[in-house]
Amino acid sequence: PVWLCLFLLMSFVVLFLEGENLIPTGGDVLPPSILPVVILSGSDFEMGFQYGEQAGAYIEKTKEEKWTSAFKDFTWEEVIRALKANQYYIKKYTPEWIEMMEGMAEGAASKGYKISYTDILLMNCTLPKPETSHFPEGAEKDTLPLKKCSVCSAWGSATKDGRLIGVDTLDSPDVPYGVVIVAFPEKGNAYMCAADAGELGDHFLMNNKGLFLGNSGGGNSPRDIDYDYGLCWSCSLPYLARFAGGAEESKDMVMKWHINLPENFHFVDTEGNAYVVEKTSAVQSVRRPGDFGEKDFLFSTNNYLNEEMKVTKEGEFIKKHGGYGAYAAPRNMMIWDMLHNYHGHIDVEFAKMILRSPGSSPPEPPQGGWDAMF
């Protein structure tokens, strides 16, 4: 079922031929109307080289945006210091990405783009809040944009045919130059994911073991302890897709890692195993289907639901601090209502309808299916 989704997706995208850069090399590069696909295979370095070759022009645009954003709040020395700290955690938890990033830089350079390993590292790291990561005075703002991401999955009795359906939205991408990565590594699982050009991976993700992964930020936590140097999503997410065999293994892996900022990790597989790991650099908790009335479905957006994730170091609830996570609550309710009220009716067309018509629940499916309504 997972690879059926792959072939359906590829019928709607522009393919980048392996080793051939099809993006114009002169002047401005317009964002694609449909995400192009990069095809990768081989060793870590070889896959990185192919990525850099095929998407060099888009990676160049991501590089420009990332450095411009970094220099709004940090000096060169502060950026380099932060990158060294992030690299420490990449080597500790996801070491394969070091060679892949080196390959990306060389592949892009082989096509004439001035992209270094440091550029690629910046594209795959975030710069934490200075006050929580012991940055020098002067760097006071967190450079990470607020993303409004929503994830849900349904399977078993919730879907028409019992098959797993996953939905993942990234409503506020960092940059407009995105790609879809399809990877066949020598070591690990074959997988596919979306990414900003230059990122190792972002969400959505799935692999050939039947694992679906989604991700959403944990919101703007007021606790300093929730932000630190650590592993960024662009390194953690594709590593899980590549090396985890299912939701259980994914959960166990990510709970051993030190990450850099609040996130929700959404894992579900074709065996019906499903978890949301609510996690920051300091605390973590696990949600399971049924914890909030779900039956064979799961949902996650940009706030935490487990009570232990909402307590400050003073023992107060985060929800009392300026409406923490309030902007995610309507999406939580909408997704829960959809998957609960239409239990047993969920299929691919229903999932597409959710994405087309957010905010309110539809009537019963008309004759001819959901497409007849829109």
Tab-separated table of C-alpha atoms in Angstrom:
chain	number	residue	atom	x	y	z
A	1	PRO	CA	0.000	0.000	0.000
A	2	VAL	CA	2.847	2.406	0.761
A	3	TRP	CA	4.474	2.012	-2.627
A	4	LEU	CA	1.112	2.360	-4.370
A	5	CYS	CA	1.065	5.868	-2.901
A	6	LEU	CA	4.548	6.419	-4.327
A	7	PHE	CA	3.488	5.564	-7.871
A	8	LEU	CA	0.345	7.673	-7.602
A	9	LEU	CA	2.424	10.625	-6.414
A	10	MET	CA	5.009	10.237	-9.131
A	11	SER	CA	2.294	10.366	-11.781
A	12	PHE	CA	1.642	13.969	-10.709
A	13	VAL	CA	5.180	15.300	-10.344
A	14	VAL	CA	8.050	16.373	-12.543
A	15	LEU	CA	10.884	13.874	-12.339
A	16	PHE	CA	14.495	14.938	-12.061
A	17	LEU	CA	16.544	12.479	-14.073
A	18	GLU	CA	19.372	10.979	-12.043
A	19	GLY	CA	22.616	12.878	-12.541
A	20	GLU	CA	20.993	15.523	-14.748
A	21	ASN	CA	20.088	18.994	-13.550
A	22	LEU	CA	16.887	20.098	-15.301
A	23	ILE	CA	16.477	23.410	-13.458
A	24	PRO	CA	17.443	26.579	-15.396
A	25	THR	CA	20.896	27.755	-14.379
A	26	GLY	CA	20.527	31.440	-15.242
A	27	GLY	CA	18.479	34.187	-13.589
A	28	ASP	CA	15.767	33.737	-11.007
A	29	VAL	CA	14.368	30.291	-10.353
A	30	LEU	CA	10.609	30.273	-9.866
A	31	PRO	CA	9.166	27.959	-7.211
A	32	PRO	CA	7.637	24.819	-8.758
A	33	SER	CA	3.851	24.566	-8.996
A	34	ILE	CA	4.185	20.815	-8.386
A	35	LEU	CA	6.958	19.417	-6.209
A	36	PRO	CA	9.715	17.824	-8.300
A	37	VAL	CA	11.149	14.459	-7.297
A	38	VAL	CA	14.808	13.574	-6.764
A	39	ILE	CA	15.718	9.901	-7.112
A	40	LEU	CA	18.556	8.710	-4.870
A	41	SER	CA	20.353	5.379	-4.502
A	42	GLY	CA	23.635	3.929	-3.261
A	43	SER	CA	25.887	4.913	-0.372
A	44	ASP	CA	25.272	7.907	1.862
A	45	PHE	CA	27.775	10.002	-0.068
A	46	GLU	CA	26.433	8.859	-3.457
A	47	MET	CA	22.848	9.697	-2.501
A	48	GLY	CA	23.968	13.126	-1.300
A	49	PHE	CA	25.907	13.732	-4.519
A	50	GLN	CA	22.856	12.811	-6.624
A	51	TYR	CA	20.654	15.117	-4.534
A	52	GLY	CA	23.078	18.020	-5.050
A	53	GLU	CA	23.343	17.332	-8.789
A	54	GLN	CA	19.612	17.166	-9.373
A	55	ALA	CA	18.386	19.998	-7.156
A	56	GLY	CA	21.375	22.360	-7.100
A	57	ALA	CA	19.438	25.437	-8.194
A	58	TYR	CA	16.777	24.982	-5.536
A	59	ILE	CA	19.396	24.251	-2.878
A	60	GLU	CA	21.099	27.510	-3.858
A	61	LYS	CA	17.852	29.405	-3.163
A	62	THR	CA	17.424	27.651	0.205
A	63	LYS	CA	21.016	28.559	1.078
A	64	GLU	CA	20.333	32.251	0.393
A	65	GLU	CA	17.203	32.266	2.548
A	66	LYS	CA	18.840	30.429	5.456
A	67	TRP	CA	21.878	32.716	5.668
A	68	THR	CA	19.726	35.841	5.312
A	69	SER	CA	17.509	34.639	8.156
A	70	ALA	CA	20.489	33.664	10.344
A	71	PHE	CA	22.244	37.002	9.980
A	72	LYS	CA	19.146	38.881	11.162
A	73	ASP	CA	19.834	37.676	14.712
A	74	PHE	CA	23.327	36.154	14.817
A	75	THR	CA	26.895	37.014	13.931
A	76	TRP	CA	29.020	34.731	11.793
A	77	GLU	CA	30.836	33.474	14.882
A	78	GLU	CA	27.554	32.695	16.659
A	79	VAL	CA	26.220	30.786	13.659
A	80	ILE	CA	29.379	28.681	13.374
A	81	ARG	CA	29.292	27.955	17.109
A	82	ALA	CA	25.672	26.808	16.846
A	83	LEU	CA	26.423	24.634	13.808
A	84	LYS	CA	29.275	22.885	15.619
A	85	ALA	CA	26.913	22.115	18.497
A	86	ASN	CA	24.277	20.747	16.130
A	87	GLN	CA	26.878	18.706	14.272
A	88	TYR	CA	27.832	17.077	17.585
A	89	TYR	CA	24.321	15.667	17.939
A	90	ILE	CA	24.135	14.619	14.281
A	91	LYS	CA	27.343	12.588	14.731
A	92	LYS	CA	26.002	11.124	17.979
A	93	TYR	CA	22.514	10.108	16.814
A	94	THR	CA	22.358	10.133	12.985
A	95	PRO	CA	25.991	9.845	11.767
A	96	GLU	CA	25.082	8.692	8.242
A	97	TRP	CA	23.924	12.221	7.423
A	98	ILE	CA	27.445	13.651	7.670
A	99	GLU	CA	28.583	11.848	4.504
A	100	MET	CA	25.285	12.570	2.794
A	101	MET	CA	25.621	16.310	3.452
A	102	GLU	CA	29.212	16.218	2.198
A	103	GLY	CA	27.959	14.543	-0.962
A	104	MET	CA	25.206	17.136	-1.418
A	105	ALA	CA	27.753	19.951	-1.346
A	106	GLU	CA	30.026	18.215	-3.874
A	107	GLY	CA	27.132	17.254	-6.145
A	108	ALA	CA	25.835	20.824	-6.263
A	109	ALA	CA	29.367	22.141	-6.795
A	110	SER	CA	29.813	19.749	-9.738
A	111	LYS	CA	26.965	21.618	-11.453
A	112	GLY	CA	28.525	25.021	-10.811
A	113	TYR	CA	26.750	26.057	-7.603
A	114	LYS	CA	28.778	27.604	-4.776
A	115	ILE	CA	27.451	25.425	-1.979
A	116	SER	CA	29.640	24.182	0.873
A	117	TYR	CA	29.190	21.580	3.590
A	118	THR	CA	28.655	24.463	6.044
A	119	ASP	CA	25.791	25.732	3.870
A	120	ILE	CA	24.192	22.286	3.835
A	121	LEU	CA	24.651	21.935	7.608
A	122	LEU	CA	22.889	25.262	8.158
A	123	MET	CA	19.965	24.072	6.009
A	124	ASN	CA	19.563	21.080	8.315
A	125	CYS	CA	19.910	22.821	11.688
A	126	THR	CA	18.042	25.396	13.707
A	127	LEU	CA	19.639	28.062	15.858
A	128	PRO	CA	18.186	27.819	19.400
A	129	LYS	CA	17.167	30.726	21.582
A	130	PRO	CA	20.321	32.450	22.830
A	131	GLU	CA	19.018	32.782	26.378
A	132	THR	CA	18.442	29.017	26.664
A	133	SER	CA	21.590	27.886	24.863
A	134	HIS	CA	24.140	30.246	26.426
A	135	PHE	CA	24.608	32.394	23.343
A	136	PRO	CA	26.422	35.746	23.834
A	137	GLU	CA	24.350	38.889	24.352
A	138	GLY	CA	22.776	40.384	21.267
A	139	ALA	CA	21.105	37.274	19.840
A	140	GLU	CA	17.745	37.416	21.538
A	141	LYS	CA	15.263	35.961	19.041
A	142	ASP	CA	14.633	32.413	17.985
A	143	THR	CA	15.092	32.203	14.212
A	144	LEU	CA	12.791	29.204	13.799
A	145	PRO	CA	9.584	30.204	11.970
A	146	LEU	CA	6.305	29.126	13.539
A	147	LYS	CA	4.999	26.225	11.478
A	148	LYS	CA	1.321	25.278	11.441
A	149	CYS	CA	1.434	21.567	10.760
A	150	SER	CA	-1.376	19.041	11.106
A	151	VAL	CA	-1.082	15.254	11.011
A	152	CYS	CA	-3.654	12.475	11.228
A	153	SER	CA	-3.857	8.789	10.425
A	154	ALA	CA	-6.617	6.181	10.308
A	155	TRP	CA	-6.677	2.416	9.847
A	156	GLY	CA	-8.624	-0.724	10.693
A	157	SER	CA	-12.259	-0.093	11.562
A	158	ALA	CA	-11.934	3.648	10.858
A	159	THR	CA	-11.253	3.235	7.109
A	160	LYS	CA	-13.459	1.747	4.419
A	161	ASP	CA	-11.127	-1.124	3.588
A	162	GLY	CA	-9.043	-1.316	6.784
A	163	ARG	CA	-5.927	0.051	5.106
A	164	LEU	CA	-3.741	2.745	6.629
A	165	ILE	CA	-4.274	6.326	5.446
A	166	GLY	CA	-1.940	9.127	6.571
A	167	VAL	CA	-2.373	12.884	6.125
A	168	ASP	CA	0.372	15.441	6.816
A	169	THR	CA	0.280	19.170	6.094
A	170	LEU	CA	3.103	21.707	6.363
A	171	ASP	CA	1.205	24.976	6.133
A	172	SER	CA	4.102	27.409	6.539
A	173	PRO	CA	7.219	26.123	4.747
A	174	ASP	CA	10.524	27.843	5.472
A	175	VAL	CA	11.216	28.473	1.789
A	176	PRO	CA	9.154	27.963	-1.386
A	177	TYR	CA	11.671	25.641	-3.079
A	178	GLY	CA	10.544	22.171	-2.110
A	179	VAL	CA	11.214	18.693	-3.455
A	180	VAL	CA	10.061	15.129	-2.885
A	181	ILE	CA	12.921	12.732	-2.100
A	182	VAL	CA	12.673	9.072	-3.131
A	183	ALA	CA	15.662	7.182	-1.699
A	184	PHE	CA	16.966	3.641	-2.173
A	185	PRO	CA	19.984	3.525	0.182
A	186	GLU	CA	22.473	0.679	0.304
A	187	LYS	CA	21.875	0.497	4.039
A	188	GLY	CA	18.421	0.804	5.553
A	189	ASN	CA	14.892	1.091	4.188
A	190	ALA	CA	13.759	2.642	0.946
A	191	TYR	CA	11.773	5.751	1.831
A	192	MET	CA	10.217	8.911	0.481
A	193	CYS	CA	9.657	12.313	2.051
A	194	ALA	CA	9.112	15.972	1.321
A	195	ALA	CA	11.847	18.533	2.015
A	196	ASP	CA	12.944	22.091	1.474
A	197	ALA	CA	15.591	21.820	-1.248
A	198	GLY	CA	18.830	21.161	0.632
A	199	GLU	CA	17.230	19.505	3.639
A	200	LEU	CA	17.925	15.816	4.231
A	201	GLY	CA	14.218	15.442	4.822
A	202	ASP	CA	11.106	16.990	6.287
A	203	HIS	CA	7.571	15.738	6.696
A	204	PHE	CA	5.633	13.870	5.277
A	205	LEU	CA	7.586	10.555	5.254
A	206	MET	CA	6.963	6.852	4.654
A	207	ASN	CA	9.081	3.788	3.992
A	208	ASN	CA	8.776	0.381	2.353
A	209	LYS	CA	8.179	-1.310	5.718
A	210	GLY	CA	4.720	0.269	5.940
A	211	LEU	CA	5.689	3.089	8.311
A	212	PHE	CA	4.089	6.551	8.018
A	213	LEU	CA	5.645	9.507	9.868
A	214	GLY	CA	4.229	12.963	10.393
A	215	ASN	CA	5.545	15.865	12.431
A	216	SER	CA	4.373	19.122	13.938
A	217	GLY	CA	5.996	21.676	16.195
A	218	GLY	CA	4.980	21.673	19.825
A	219	GLY	CA	4.066	25.354	19.754
A	220	ASN	CA	5.701	28.304	21.484
A	221	SER	CA	6.515	26.902	24.917
A	222	PRO	CA	7.265	29.570	27.556
A	223	ARG	CA	9.742	27.238	29.340
A	224	ASP	CA	13.420	27.893	28.709
A	225	ILE	CA	14.221	24.225	29.350
A	226	ASP	CA	12.353	23.182	26.185
A	227	TYR	CA	14.974	24.726	23.855
A	228	ASP	CA	18.608	23.679	23.567
A	229	TYR	CA	21.256	22.434	21.167
A	230	GLY	CA	20.149	19.071	19.833
A	231	LEU	CA	19.003	17.065	16.823
A	232	CYS	CA	16.827	18.962	14.339
A	233	TRP	CA	13.797	17.437	12.545
A	234	SER	CA	15.554	17.498	9.153
A	235	CYS	CA	18.011	14.941	10.556
A	236	SER	CA	15.751	12.959	12.906
A	237	LEU	CA	12.756	12.400	10.620
A	238	PRO	CA	14.484	10.909	7.538
A	239	TYR	CA	16.724	8.828	9.813
A	240	LEU	CA	13.650	7.258	11.389
A	241	ALA	CA	12.128	6.559	7.969
A	242	ARG	CA	15.381	4.995	6.798
A	243	PHE	CA	16.222	2.833	9.802
A	244	ALA	CA	13.009	2.130	11.760
A	245	GLY	CA	10.906	-0.896	10.885
A	246	GLY	CA	7.671	0.346	12.414
A	247	ALA	CA	5.967	2.718	14.830
A	248	GLU	CA	7.223	0.946	17.961
A	249	GLU	CA	10.859	1.139	16.898
A	250	SER	CA	10.449	4.761	15.820
A	251	LYS	CA	9.044	5.676	19.224
A	252	ASP	CA	11.876	3.938	21.042
A	253	MET	CA	14.537	5.591	18.871
A	254	VAL	CA	13.282	9.158	19.150
A	255	MET	CA	12.807	8.917	22.916
A	256	LYS	CA	16.549	8.253	23.314
A	257	TRP	CA	17.527	11.383	21.394
A	258	HIS	CA	18.165	14.901	22.650
A	259	ILE	CA	16.291	17.282	20.330
A	260	ASN	CA	16.531	21.041	20.112
A	261	LEU	CA	12.961	22.361	20.361
A	262	PRO	CA	9.325	21.291	20.983
A	263	GLU	CA	7.927	18.759	18.495
A	264	ASN	CA	5.193	16.152	18.060
A	265	PHE	CA	6.375	12.951	16.345
A	266	HIS	CA	3.487	10.997	14.763
A	267	PHE	CA	4.183	7.310	14.009
A	268	VAL	CA	1.812	4.678	12.581
A	269	ASP	CA	2.397	1.487	10.616
A	270	THR	CA	0.380	-0.985	8.586
A	271	GLU	CA	0.246	-3.387	11.553
A	272	GLY	CA	-1.903	-0.890	13.474
A	273	ASN	CA	0.795	0.293	15.871
A	274	ALA	CA	0.533	4.039	16.458
A	275	TYR	CA	2.024	6.678	18.766
A	276	VAL	CA	2.502	10.400	19.123
A	277	VAL	CA	5.666	11.293	21.029
A	278	GLU	CA	5.233	14.764	22.538
A	279	LYS	CA	8.793	15.909	23.114
A	280	THR	CA	11.003	18.890	23.917
A	281	SER	CA	14.702	19.091	24.771
A	282	ALA	CA	13.803	18.511	28.441
A	283	VAL	CA	10.596	16.459	28.740
A	284	GLN	CA	8.692	13.864	26.734
A	285	SER	CA	5.484	11.897	26.833
A	286	VAL	CA	3.716	9.295	24.681
A	287	ARG	CA	0.132	9.352	23.399
A	288	ARG	CA	-1.679	6.280	22.057
A	289	PRO	CA	-4.954	5.781	20.185
A	290	GLY	CA	-7.780	5.898	22.697
A	291	ASP	CA	-6.130	8.342	25.096
A	292	PHE	CA	-8.500	11.057	23.842
A	293	GLY	CA	-11.350	8.918	22.526
A	294	GLU	CA	-9.733	7.846	19.256
A	295	LYS	CA	-10.655	4.441	17.821
A	296	ASP	CA	-8.217	3.296	15.136
A	297	PHE	CA	-7.111	6.854	14.409
A	298	LEU	CA	-4.632	9.393	15.754
A	299	PHE	CA	-4.092	13.143	15.379
A	300	SER	CA	-1.477	15.765	16.266
A	301	THR	CA	-1.053	19.473	15.554
A	302	ASN	CA	0.939	22.284	17.212
A	303	ASN	CA	0.243	21.812	20.901
A	304	TYR	CA	0.580	19.147	23.570
A	305	LEU	CA	-2.368	17.170	24.948
A	306	ASN	CA	-0.758	15.143	27.740
A	307	GLU	CA	-0.913	17.023	31.030
A	308	GLU	CA	2.703	16.310	32.005
A	309	MET	CA	3.850	18.308	28.953
A	310	LYS	CA	1.997	21.431	30.099
A	311	VAL	CA	3.561	22.077	33.503
A	312	THR	CA	6.170	24.797	34.042
A	313	LYS	CA	9.096	24.395	36.404
A	314	GLU	CA	7.064	26.399	38.925
A	315	GLY	CA	4.276	23.820	38.746
A	316	GLU	CA	1.891	26.034	36.782
A	317	PHE	CA	0.149	24.927	33.601
A	318	ILE	CA	1.517	26.299	30.331
A	319	LYS	CA	-2.048	26.841	29.112
A	320	LYS	CA	-2.231	29.806	31.520
A	321	HIS	CA	0.622	31.560	29.711
A	322	GLY	CA	-0.746	33.711	26.904
A	323	GLY	CA	-2.931	31.120	25.219
A	324	TYR	CA	-0.190	28.584	24.568
A	325	GLY	CA	-1.191	26.321	21.676
A	326	ALA	CA	-4.554	28.048	21.233
A	327	TYR	CA	-4.107	28.409	17.471
A	328	ALA	CA	-3.859	24.599	17.161
A	329	ALA	CA	-7.037	23.786	19.113
A	330	PRO	CA	-9.502	24.312	16.202
A	331	ARG	CA	-7.462	21.943	14.022
A	332	ASN	CA	-7.420	19.333	16.792
A	333	MET	CA	-11.215	19.498	17.096
A	334	MET	CA	-11.792	19.495	13.337
A	335	ILE	CA	-9.626	16.422	12.757
A	336	TRP	CA	-11.097	14.556	15.749
A	337	ASP	CA	-14.651	15.326	14.591
A	338	MET	CA	-13.920	14.180	11.045
A	339	LEU	CA	-12.321	10.877	11.987
A	340	HIS	CA	-14.737	10.119	14.835
A	341	ASN	CA	-18.042	11.115	13.210
A	342	TYR	CA	-17.248	9.431	9.894
A	343	HIS	CA	-15.675	6.337	11.416
A	344	GLY	CA	-15.671	3.546	8.824
A	345	HIS	CA	-16.153	5.952	5.882
A	346	ILE	CA	-12.568	7.176	5.619
A	347	ASP	CA	-10.749	6.566	2.341
A	348	VAL	CA	-8.363	8.482	0.097
A	349	GLU	CA	-11.123	10.693	-1.303
A	350	PHE	CA	-12.290	11.523	2.225
A	351	ALA	CA	-8.714	12.479	3.183
A	352	LYS	CA	-8.491	14.745	0.130
A	353	MET	CA	-11.800	16.329	1.105
A	354	ILE	CA	-10.420	17.144	4.572
A	355	LEU	CA	-7.528	18.999	2.956
A	356	ARG	CA	-9.809	20.871	0.540
A	357	SER	CA	-12.429	21.942	3.075
A	358	PRO	CA	-10.865	22.584	6.487
A	359	GLY	CA	-12.854	24.030	9.354
A	360	SER	CA	-16.242	22.329	9.241
A	361	SER	CA	-17.611	18.809	9.039
A	362	PRO	CA	-19.398	17.753	5.831
A	363	PRO	CA	-22.747	15.954	5.576
A	364	GLU	CA	-22.955	12.227	4.891
A	365	PRO	CA	-21.096	11.146	1.721
A	366	PRO	CA	-23.262	11.737	-1.370
A	367	GLN	CA	-23.883	9.157	-4.023
A	368	GLY	CA	-20.771	9.016	-6.167
A	369	GLY	CA	-18.385	9.709	-3.285
A	370	TRP	CA	-16.836	12.856	-1.817
A	371	ASP	CA	-15.706	14.230	-5.201
A	372	ALA	CA	-19.354	14.706	-6.124
A	373	MET	CA	-19.536	17.434	-3.475
A	374	PHE	CA	-16.612	19.563	-4.651
